[in-house]
XYZ file of C-alpha atoms in Angstrom:
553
model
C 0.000 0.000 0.000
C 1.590 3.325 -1.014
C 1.202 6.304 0.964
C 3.688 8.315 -1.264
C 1.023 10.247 -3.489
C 3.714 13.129 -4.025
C 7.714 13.182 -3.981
C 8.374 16.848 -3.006
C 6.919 20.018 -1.806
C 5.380 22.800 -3.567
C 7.584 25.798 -3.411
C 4.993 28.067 -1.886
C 4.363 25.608 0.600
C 7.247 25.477 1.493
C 8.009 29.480 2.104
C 5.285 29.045 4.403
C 6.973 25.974 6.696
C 9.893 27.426 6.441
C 8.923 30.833 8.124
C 7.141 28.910 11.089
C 10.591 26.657 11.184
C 12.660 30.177 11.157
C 10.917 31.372 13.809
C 11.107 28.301 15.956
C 15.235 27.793 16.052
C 15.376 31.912 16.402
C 13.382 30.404 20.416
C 15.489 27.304 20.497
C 18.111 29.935 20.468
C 17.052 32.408 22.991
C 15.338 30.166 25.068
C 18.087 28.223 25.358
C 20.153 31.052 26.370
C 17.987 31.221 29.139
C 17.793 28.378 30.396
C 21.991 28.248 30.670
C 21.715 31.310 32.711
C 18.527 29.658 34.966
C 21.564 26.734 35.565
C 23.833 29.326 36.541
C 22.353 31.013 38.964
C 21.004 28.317 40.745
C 24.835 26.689 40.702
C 25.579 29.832 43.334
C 28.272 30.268 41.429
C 26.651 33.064 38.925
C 24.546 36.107 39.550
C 22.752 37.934 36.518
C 23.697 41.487 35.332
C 21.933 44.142 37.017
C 18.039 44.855 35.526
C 17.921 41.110 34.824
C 15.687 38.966 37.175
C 16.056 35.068 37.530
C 12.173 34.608 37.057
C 11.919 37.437 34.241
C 14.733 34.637 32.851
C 12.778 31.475 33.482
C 9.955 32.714 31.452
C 11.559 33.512 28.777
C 12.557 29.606 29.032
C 9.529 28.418 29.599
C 7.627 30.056 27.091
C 10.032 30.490 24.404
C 10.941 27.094 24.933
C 7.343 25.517 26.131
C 5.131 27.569 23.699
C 6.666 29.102 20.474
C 9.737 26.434 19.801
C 7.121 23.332 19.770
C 4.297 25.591 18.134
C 6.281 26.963 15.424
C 7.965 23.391 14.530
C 5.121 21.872 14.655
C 3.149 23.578 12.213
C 6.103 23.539 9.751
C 6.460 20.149 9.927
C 3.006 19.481 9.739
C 2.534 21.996 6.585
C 5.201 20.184 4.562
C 3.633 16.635 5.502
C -0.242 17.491 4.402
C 1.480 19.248 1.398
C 3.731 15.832 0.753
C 0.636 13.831 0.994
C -2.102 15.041 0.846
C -1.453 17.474 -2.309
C -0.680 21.356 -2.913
C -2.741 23.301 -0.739
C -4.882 26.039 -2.737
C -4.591 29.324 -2.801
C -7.363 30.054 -0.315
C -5.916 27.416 2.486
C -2.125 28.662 1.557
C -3.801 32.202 2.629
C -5.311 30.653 6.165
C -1.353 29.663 6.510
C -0.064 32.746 6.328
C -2.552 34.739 8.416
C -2.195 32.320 10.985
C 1.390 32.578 10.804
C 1.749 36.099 10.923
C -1.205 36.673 14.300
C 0.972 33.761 15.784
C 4.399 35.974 15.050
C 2.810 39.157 15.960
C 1.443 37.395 19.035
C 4.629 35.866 20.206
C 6.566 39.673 19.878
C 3.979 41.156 21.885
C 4.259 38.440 24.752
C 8.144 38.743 24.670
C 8.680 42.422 24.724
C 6.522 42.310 27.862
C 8.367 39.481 29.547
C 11.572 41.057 28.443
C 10.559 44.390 30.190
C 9.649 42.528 32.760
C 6.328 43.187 32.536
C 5.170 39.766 32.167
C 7.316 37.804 34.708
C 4.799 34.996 35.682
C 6.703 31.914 34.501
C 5.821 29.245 31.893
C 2.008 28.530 33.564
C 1.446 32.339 33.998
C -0.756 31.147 37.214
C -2.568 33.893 38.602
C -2.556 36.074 40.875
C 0.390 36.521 39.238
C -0.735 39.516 37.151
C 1.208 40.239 33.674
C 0.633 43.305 31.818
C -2.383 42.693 29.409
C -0.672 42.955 26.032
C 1.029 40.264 27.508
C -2.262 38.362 27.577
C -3.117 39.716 24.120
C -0.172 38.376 22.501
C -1.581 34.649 23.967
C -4.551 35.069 22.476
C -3.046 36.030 18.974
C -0.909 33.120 19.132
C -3.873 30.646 19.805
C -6.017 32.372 17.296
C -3.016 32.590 14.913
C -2.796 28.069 15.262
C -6.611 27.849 14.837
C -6.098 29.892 11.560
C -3.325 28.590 10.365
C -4.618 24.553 11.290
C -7.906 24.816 9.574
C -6.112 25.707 6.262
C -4.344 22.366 7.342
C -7.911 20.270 7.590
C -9.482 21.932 4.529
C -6.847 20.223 2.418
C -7.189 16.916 4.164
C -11.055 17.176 3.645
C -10.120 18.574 -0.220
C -8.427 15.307 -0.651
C -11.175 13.014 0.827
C -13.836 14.515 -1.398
C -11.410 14.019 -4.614
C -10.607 10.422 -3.623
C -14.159 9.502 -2.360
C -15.703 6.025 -3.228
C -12.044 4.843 -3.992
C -11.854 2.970 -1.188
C -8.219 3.813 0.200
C -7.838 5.342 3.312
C -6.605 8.608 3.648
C -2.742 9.756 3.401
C -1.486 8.763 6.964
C 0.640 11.427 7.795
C -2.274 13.916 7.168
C -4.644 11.958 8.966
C -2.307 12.287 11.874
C -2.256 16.383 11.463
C -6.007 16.470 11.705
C -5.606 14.713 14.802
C -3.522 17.020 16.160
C -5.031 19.892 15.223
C -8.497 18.576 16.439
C -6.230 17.719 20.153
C -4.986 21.408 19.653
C -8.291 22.986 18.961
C -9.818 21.786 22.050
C -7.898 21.896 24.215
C -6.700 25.769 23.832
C -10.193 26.023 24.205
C -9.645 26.169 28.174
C -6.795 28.645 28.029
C -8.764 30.945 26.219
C -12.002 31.178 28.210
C -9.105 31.675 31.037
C -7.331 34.749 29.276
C -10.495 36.058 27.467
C -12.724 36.153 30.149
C -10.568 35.992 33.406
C -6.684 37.272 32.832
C -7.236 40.305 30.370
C -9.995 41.765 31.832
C -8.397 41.511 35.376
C -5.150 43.286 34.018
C -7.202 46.117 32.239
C -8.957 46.925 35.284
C -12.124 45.808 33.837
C -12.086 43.578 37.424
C -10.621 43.055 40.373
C -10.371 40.047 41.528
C -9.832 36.508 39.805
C -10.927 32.824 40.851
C -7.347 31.263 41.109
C -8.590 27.746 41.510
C -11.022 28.637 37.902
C -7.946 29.977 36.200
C -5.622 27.078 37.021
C -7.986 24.110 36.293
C -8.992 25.546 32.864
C -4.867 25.721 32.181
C -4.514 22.549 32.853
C -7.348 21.541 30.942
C -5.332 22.588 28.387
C -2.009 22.038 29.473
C -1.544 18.712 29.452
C -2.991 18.118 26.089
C -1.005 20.633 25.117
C 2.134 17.728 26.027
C 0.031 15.523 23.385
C -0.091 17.955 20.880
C 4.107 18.195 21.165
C 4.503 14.584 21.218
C 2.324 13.473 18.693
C 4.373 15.141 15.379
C 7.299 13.720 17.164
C 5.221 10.370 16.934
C 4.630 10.628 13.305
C 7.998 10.865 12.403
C 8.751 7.792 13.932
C 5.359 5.865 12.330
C 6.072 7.017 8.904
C 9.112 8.801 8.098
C 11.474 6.298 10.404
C 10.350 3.622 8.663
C 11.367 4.566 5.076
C 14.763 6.035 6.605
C 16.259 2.778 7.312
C 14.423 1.114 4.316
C 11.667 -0.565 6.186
C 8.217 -0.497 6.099
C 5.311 0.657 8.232
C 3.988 -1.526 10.687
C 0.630 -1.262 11.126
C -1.437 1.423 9.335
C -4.507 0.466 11.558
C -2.523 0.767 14.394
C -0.793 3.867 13.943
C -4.662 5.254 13.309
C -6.134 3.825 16.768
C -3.100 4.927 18.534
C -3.525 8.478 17.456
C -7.406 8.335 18.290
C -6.733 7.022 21.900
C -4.662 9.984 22.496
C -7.114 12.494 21.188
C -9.549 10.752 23.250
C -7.838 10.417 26.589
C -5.026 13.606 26.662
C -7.910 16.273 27.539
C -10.006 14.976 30.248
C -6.893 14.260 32.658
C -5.174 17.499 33.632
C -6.579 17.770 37.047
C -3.739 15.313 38.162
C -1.899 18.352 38.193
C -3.699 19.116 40.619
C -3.749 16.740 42.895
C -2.153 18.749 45.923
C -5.011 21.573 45.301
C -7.478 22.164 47.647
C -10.990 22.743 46.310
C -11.275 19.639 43.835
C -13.225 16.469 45.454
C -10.924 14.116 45.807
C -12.989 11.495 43.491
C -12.743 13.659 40.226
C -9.357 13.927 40.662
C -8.624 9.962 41.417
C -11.379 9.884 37.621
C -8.586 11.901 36.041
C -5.563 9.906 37.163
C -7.634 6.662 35.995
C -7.976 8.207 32.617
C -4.703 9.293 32.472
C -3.149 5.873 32.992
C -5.152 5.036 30.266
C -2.680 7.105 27.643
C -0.135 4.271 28.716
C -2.053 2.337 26.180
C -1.611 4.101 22.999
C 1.861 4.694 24.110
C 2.887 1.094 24.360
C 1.449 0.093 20.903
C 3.600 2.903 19.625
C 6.518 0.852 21.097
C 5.191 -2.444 20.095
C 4.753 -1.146 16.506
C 8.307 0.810 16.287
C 10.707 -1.972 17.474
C 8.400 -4.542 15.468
C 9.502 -2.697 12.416
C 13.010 -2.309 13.910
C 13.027 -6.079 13.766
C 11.524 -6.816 10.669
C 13.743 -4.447 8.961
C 17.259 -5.606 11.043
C 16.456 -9.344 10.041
C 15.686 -8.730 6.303
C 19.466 -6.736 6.051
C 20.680 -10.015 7.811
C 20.472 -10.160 11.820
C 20.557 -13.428 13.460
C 19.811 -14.548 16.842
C 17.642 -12.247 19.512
C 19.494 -8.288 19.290
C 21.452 -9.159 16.027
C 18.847 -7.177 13.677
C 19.765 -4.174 16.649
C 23.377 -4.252 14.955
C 21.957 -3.908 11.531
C 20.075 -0.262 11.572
C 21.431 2.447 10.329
C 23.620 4.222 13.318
C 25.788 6.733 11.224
C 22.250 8.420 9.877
C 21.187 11.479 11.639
C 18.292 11.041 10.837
C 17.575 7.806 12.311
C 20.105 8.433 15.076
C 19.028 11.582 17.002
C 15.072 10.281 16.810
C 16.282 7.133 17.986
C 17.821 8.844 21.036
C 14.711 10.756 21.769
C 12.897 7.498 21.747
C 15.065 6.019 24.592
C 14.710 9.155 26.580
C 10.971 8.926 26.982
C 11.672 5.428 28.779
C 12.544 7.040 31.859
C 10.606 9.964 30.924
C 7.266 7.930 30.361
C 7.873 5.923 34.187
C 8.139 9.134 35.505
C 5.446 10.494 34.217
C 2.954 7.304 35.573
C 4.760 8.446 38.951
C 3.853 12.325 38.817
C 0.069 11.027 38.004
C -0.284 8.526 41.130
C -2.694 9.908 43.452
C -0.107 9.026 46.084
C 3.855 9.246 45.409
C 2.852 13.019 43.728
C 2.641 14.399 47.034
C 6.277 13.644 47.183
C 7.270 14.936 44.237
C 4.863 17.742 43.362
C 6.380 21.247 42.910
C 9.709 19.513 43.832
C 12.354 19.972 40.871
C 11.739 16.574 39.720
C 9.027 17.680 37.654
C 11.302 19.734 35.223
C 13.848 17.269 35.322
C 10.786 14.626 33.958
C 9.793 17.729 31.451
C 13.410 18.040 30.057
C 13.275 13.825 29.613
C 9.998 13.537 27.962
C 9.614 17.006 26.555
C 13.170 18.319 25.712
C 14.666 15.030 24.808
C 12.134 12.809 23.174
C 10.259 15.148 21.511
C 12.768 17.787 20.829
C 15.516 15.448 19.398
C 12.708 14.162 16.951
C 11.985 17.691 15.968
C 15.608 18.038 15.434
C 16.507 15.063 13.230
C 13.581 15.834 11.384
C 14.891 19.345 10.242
C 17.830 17.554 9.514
C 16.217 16.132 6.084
C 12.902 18.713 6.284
C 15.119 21.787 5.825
C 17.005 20.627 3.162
C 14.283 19.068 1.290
C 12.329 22.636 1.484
C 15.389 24.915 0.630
C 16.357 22.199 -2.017
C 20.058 22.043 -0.394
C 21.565 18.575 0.636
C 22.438 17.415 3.712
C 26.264 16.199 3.627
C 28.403 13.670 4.850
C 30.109 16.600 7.263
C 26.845 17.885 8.160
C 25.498 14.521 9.049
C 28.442 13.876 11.376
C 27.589 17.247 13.172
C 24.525 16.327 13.726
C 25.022 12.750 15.225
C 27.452 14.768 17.301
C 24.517 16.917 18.462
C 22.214 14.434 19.642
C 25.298 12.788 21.443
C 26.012 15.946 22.993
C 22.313 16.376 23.804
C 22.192 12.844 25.287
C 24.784 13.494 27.698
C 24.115 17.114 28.751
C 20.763 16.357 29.431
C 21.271 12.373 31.371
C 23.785 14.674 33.618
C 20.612 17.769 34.118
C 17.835 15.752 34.069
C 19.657 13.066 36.966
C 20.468 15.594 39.136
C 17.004 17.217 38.556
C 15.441 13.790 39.645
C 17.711 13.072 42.801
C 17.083 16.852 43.902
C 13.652 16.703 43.598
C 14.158 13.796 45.801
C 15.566 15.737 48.284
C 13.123 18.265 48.382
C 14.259 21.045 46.253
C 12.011 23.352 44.839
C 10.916 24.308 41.466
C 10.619 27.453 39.860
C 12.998 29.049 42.799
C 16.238 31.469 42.774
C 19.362 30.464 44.363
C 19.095 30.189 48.014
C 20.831 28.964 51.405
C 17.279 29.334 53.360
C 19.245 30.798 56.249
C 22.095 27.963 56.205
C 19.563 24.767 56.358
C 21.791 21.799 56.191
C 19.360 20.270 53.537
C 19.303 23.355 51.212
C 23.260 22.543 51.224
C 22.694 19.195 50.236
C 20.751 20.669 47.349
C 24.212 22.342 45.852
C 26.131 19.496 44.242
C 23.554 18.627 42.202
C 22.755 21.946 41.157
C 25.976 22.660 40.048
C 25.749 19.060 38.026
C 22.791 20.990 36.987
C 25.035 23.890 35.625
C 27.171 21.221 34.125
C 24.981 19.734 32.012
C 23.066 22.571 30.909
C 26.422 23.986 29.317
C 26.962 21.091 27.058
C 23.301 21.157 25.983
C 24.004 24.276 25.041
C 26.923 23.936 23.263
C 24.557 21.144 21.395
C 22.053 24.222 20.686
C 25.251 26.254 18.909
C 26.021 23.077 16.707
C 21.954 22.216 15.673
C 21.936 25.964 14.565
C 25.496 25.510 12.631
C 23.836 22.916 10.654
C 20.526 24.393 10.731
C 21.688 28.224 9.239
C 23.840 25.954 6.536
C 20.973 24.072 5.562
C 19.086 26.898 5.531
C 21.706 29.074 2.933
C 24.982 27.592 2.395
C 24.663 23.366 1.832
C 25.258 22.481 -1.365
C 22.152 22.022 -4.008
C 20.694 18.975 -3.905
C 17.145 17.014 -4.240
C 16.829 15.484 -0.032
C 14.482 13.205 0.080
C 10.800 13.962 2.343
C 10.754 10.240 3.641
C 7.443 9.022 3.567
C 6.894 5.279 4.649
C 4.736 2.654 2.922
C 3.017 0.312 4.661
C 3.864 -3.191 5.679
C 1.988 -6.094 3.108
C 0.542 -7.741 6.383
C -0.989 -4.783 7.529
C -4.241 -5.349 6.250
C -7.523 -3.515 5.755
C -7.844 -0.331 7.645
C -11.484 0.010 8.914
C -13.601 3.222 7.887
C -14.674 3.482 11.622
C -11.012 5.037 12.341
C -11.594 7.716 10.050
C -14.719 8.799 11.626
C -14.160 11.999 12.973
C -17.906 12.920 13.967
C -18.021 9.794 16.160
C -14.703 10.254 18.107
C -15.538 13.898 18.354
C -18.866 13.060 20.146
C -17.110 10.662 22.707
C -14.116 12.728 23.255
C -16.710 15.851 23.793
C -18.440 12.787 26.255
C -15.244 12.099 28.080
C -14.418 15.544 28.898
C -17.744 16.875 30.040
C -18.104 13.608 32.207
C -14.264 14.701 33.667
C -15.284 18.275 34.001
C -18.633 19.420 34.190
C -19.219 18.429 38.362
C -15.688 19.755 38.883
C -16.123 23.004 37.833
C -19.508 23.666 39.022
C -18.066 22.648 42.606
C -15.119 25.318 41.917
C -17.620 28.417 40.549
C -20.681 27.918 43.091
C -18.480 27.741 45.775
C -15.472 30.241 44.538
C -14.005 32.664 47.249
C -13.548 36.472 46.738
C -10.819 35.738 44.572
C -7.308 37.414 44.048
C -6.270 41.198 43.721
C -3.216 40.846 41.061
C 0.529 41.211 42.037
C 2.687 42.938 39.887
C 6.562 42.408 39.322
C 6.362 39.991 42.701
C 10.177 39.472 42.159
């Protein structure tokens, strides 16, 4: 079965990934920059220039990082691969693209210049009553806008190609399939985050009113926020069910598979973020043990996304020649980037996943909740699995859109990078996890707490903190090396957009996954069953609520 209805890009299409992918490594870049500074400082061996603040510094991480890094990638990548498969995009949908784009830019200046004036200093989850200044808040709401924009030109050429290929009896291109998903995980889930902003954050910070329900505010973030760790895995996921396969010359599992897989997680990443909440008062204790339930249930589609990768691992390794049980491991292709750094993201969410089922048990997150374990299981799950997957992809998705090649000497670099990632963030990450442990805090400046003998024991690992966060920054100089050569100064070529077909044995895929309207209406189910008595609880029975507080640090 061929899913390869295309071989390249459209040009215009490309101009328009491209900008969202320019815009993303300019935040890898910054953001990065950041976050070695945020390592510094809490080393006690560094103190920022004067008129710089270590939490006007962390959210520049976090949300240049967090928000406009994964955003911007994402809808690149996911441009190129409707385009790839699904066909050019018309005029009209190339249009939707570009507005989008530019409210998300326009969006994303407006929230920085605040932040950077420190204006906006309320960290990544901008939690009230932290109050930021309210262009700060408008430049949110652009950038959501801008992705519901810029997505449904995404969908309308998915639908374009159902309604040319109807009655043929094929299933859609895979790869665009997956994008709808995403953008249908996307769309409602930034559905919370902007009642929160619309109707609670900007009016607050105009003055319009003056107090806001803190409990509200928080559980509608986290009604989006931990889709929102969906909606950066799952592109990370389709490079590894469709173009990973064709990289090392093997085939795609399962094409049923990959479909159910991406259904369960539209289904089940929404109505589960108040187990980041666990440790809030407010929230009956049974809708919160509902939501860790549900969220165990995402274990699911993430184990028949390993069952189906190191299937095809095998399958692959024994047709080049492997014998006996790991002899097909030997066989892949180790010296390809873009196999390589994916591969490495892949082992990172290992740990990154067990962690994970630990920060959603009812019990052991009391120990670790707002404990710096809970970055150090971000920077394994987030910043290693799915970043290193966003960065092999550019690896061939640059190239392939700038029509440059990616070399032999390029290719080294970048299986360099990911090696350098790999051990930068194993040494941050560790001592993030044993820290945590310990009881350090998150989202906290350097501090001695008046010489407590535990806050000392904190040090050594904060300063293997510091350690590691210089070499994955070093990494970040050498991914934007390759990245600015692949951009303008690689040598012409044709790279290849690898897009998998799918395995012989595969077999029919039912029209039931395909279904949108029916997984809409139990996903829309699912979420007012998890929500509805919840927040009914938290508005009849809300406090006074919360003046703001400005510049708090």
């Amino acid at each position: 079965m061929s899913l390869n209805n295309l071989t390249t890009v459209d040009r215009r299409d490309a101009k328009l990934a491209l900008a969202h992918i320019y815009v993303a490594f300019i935040a890898l870049l910054l953001g990065g920059l950041a976050g070695l500074l945020q390592v510094f400082v809490r080393s006690g061996q560094f103190t920022l220039p004067a008129g710089i603040g270590y939490y006007q510094v962390l959210t520049v991480h976090g949300v240049l990082l967090g928000l406009i890094l994964t955003t911007f990638f994402i809808f690149g990548f996911q441009i190129a691969g409707v385009s790839r498969t699904s066909g050019t995009f018309s005029n009209s949908q190339r249009r939707l693209g570009w507005i989008g784009f530019w409210l998300m830019t326009i969006g994303t200046t407006a929230a920085a210049v605040m932040v950077l004036l420190n204006k906006a200093t309320v960290l990544y989850t901008f939690y009230a009553p932290l109050q930021a200044h309210w262009i700060f808040y408008l430049g949110l709401t652009l950038v959501v806008v801008g992705s519901w924009v810029g997505g449904a030109g995404q969908v309308l050429r998915y639908m374009q190609w159902r309604k040319e290929n109807k009655g043929s009896g094929q299933p859609s291109p895979l790869l665009s399939f997956m994008v709808v998903v995403n953008n249908l995980l996307w769309l409602v889930a930034t559905l919370g985050v902007a009642v929160s902003v619309l109707f609670q954050l900007l009016p607050w910070s105009l003055g319009l009113i003056e107090r806001v329900d803190v409990l509200l505010s928080r559980t509608l973030f986290w009604y989006f926020g931990h889709a929102l760790v969906y909606f950066w895995l799952l592109p990370a996921y389709m490079v590894w069910y469709i173009v990973i396969p064709k990289v090392i010359g093997g085939k795609i599992f399962s094409d049923s598979l990959a479909r159910l897989s991406f259904i369960l997680f539209l289904l089940f990443s929404v109505p589960v973020g108040l187990h980041h909440q666990l440790t809030e008062p407010g929230i009956d204790g049974t809708w919160k043990f509902i939501q860790v339930v549900l969220t165990m249930a995402v274990v699911v589609p993430s184990l028949m996304t390993a069952f189906s990768m190191f299937a095809m691992f095998e399958l692959r390794g024994r047709e080049l020649g492997g014998k006996g049980l790991f002899g097909w491991f030997r066989k892949l292709p180790w010296n390809d980037s873009r196999f390589f750094v994916p591969f490495i993201g892949m082992l990172a969410f290992v740990p990154g996943g067990a962690g994970g089922i630990v920060n959603a048990s009812y019990q052991m997150n009391q120990l670790v909740h707002n404990t710096i374990w809970i970055p150090g299981h971000f920077h394994l799950t987030i910043a290693s699995a799915v970043v290193l997957t966003y960065f092999g992809a550019a690896f061939w998705l640059i190239p392939h859109l700038t029509g440059r090649k990616l070399t032999k000497s390029l290719n080294t670099l970048a299986n360099m990078s990911g090696i350098l990632w790999a051990v930068g963030m194993t040494i941050m990450s560790s001592a993030m996890h044993i820290a945590g442990l310990l009881g350090a805090p998150r989202r906290s400046d350097y501090s001695e707490y008046g010489g407590a003998q535990q806050a000392y024991d904190w040090i050594p690992y904060q300063i293997a903190q510091a350690v590691g966060g210089t070499i994955l920054f070093i990494a970040i100089l050498v991914i934007m090396y390759i990245v600015v050569k692949l951009i303008w100064f690689a040598p012409k070529g044709n790279e290849e957009f690898p897009v998998g077909d799918v395995h012989e044995s595969s077999g029919h895929t039912p029209p039931i996954l395909e279904n949108f309207k029916l997984w809409l209406v139990i996903l829309v189910a699912l979420i007012l069953f998890a929500y509805t008595i919840p927040l009914i609880d938290i508005i009849s029975n809300a406090p006074p609520g919360a003046k703001g507080y400005n510049n708090l640090w």
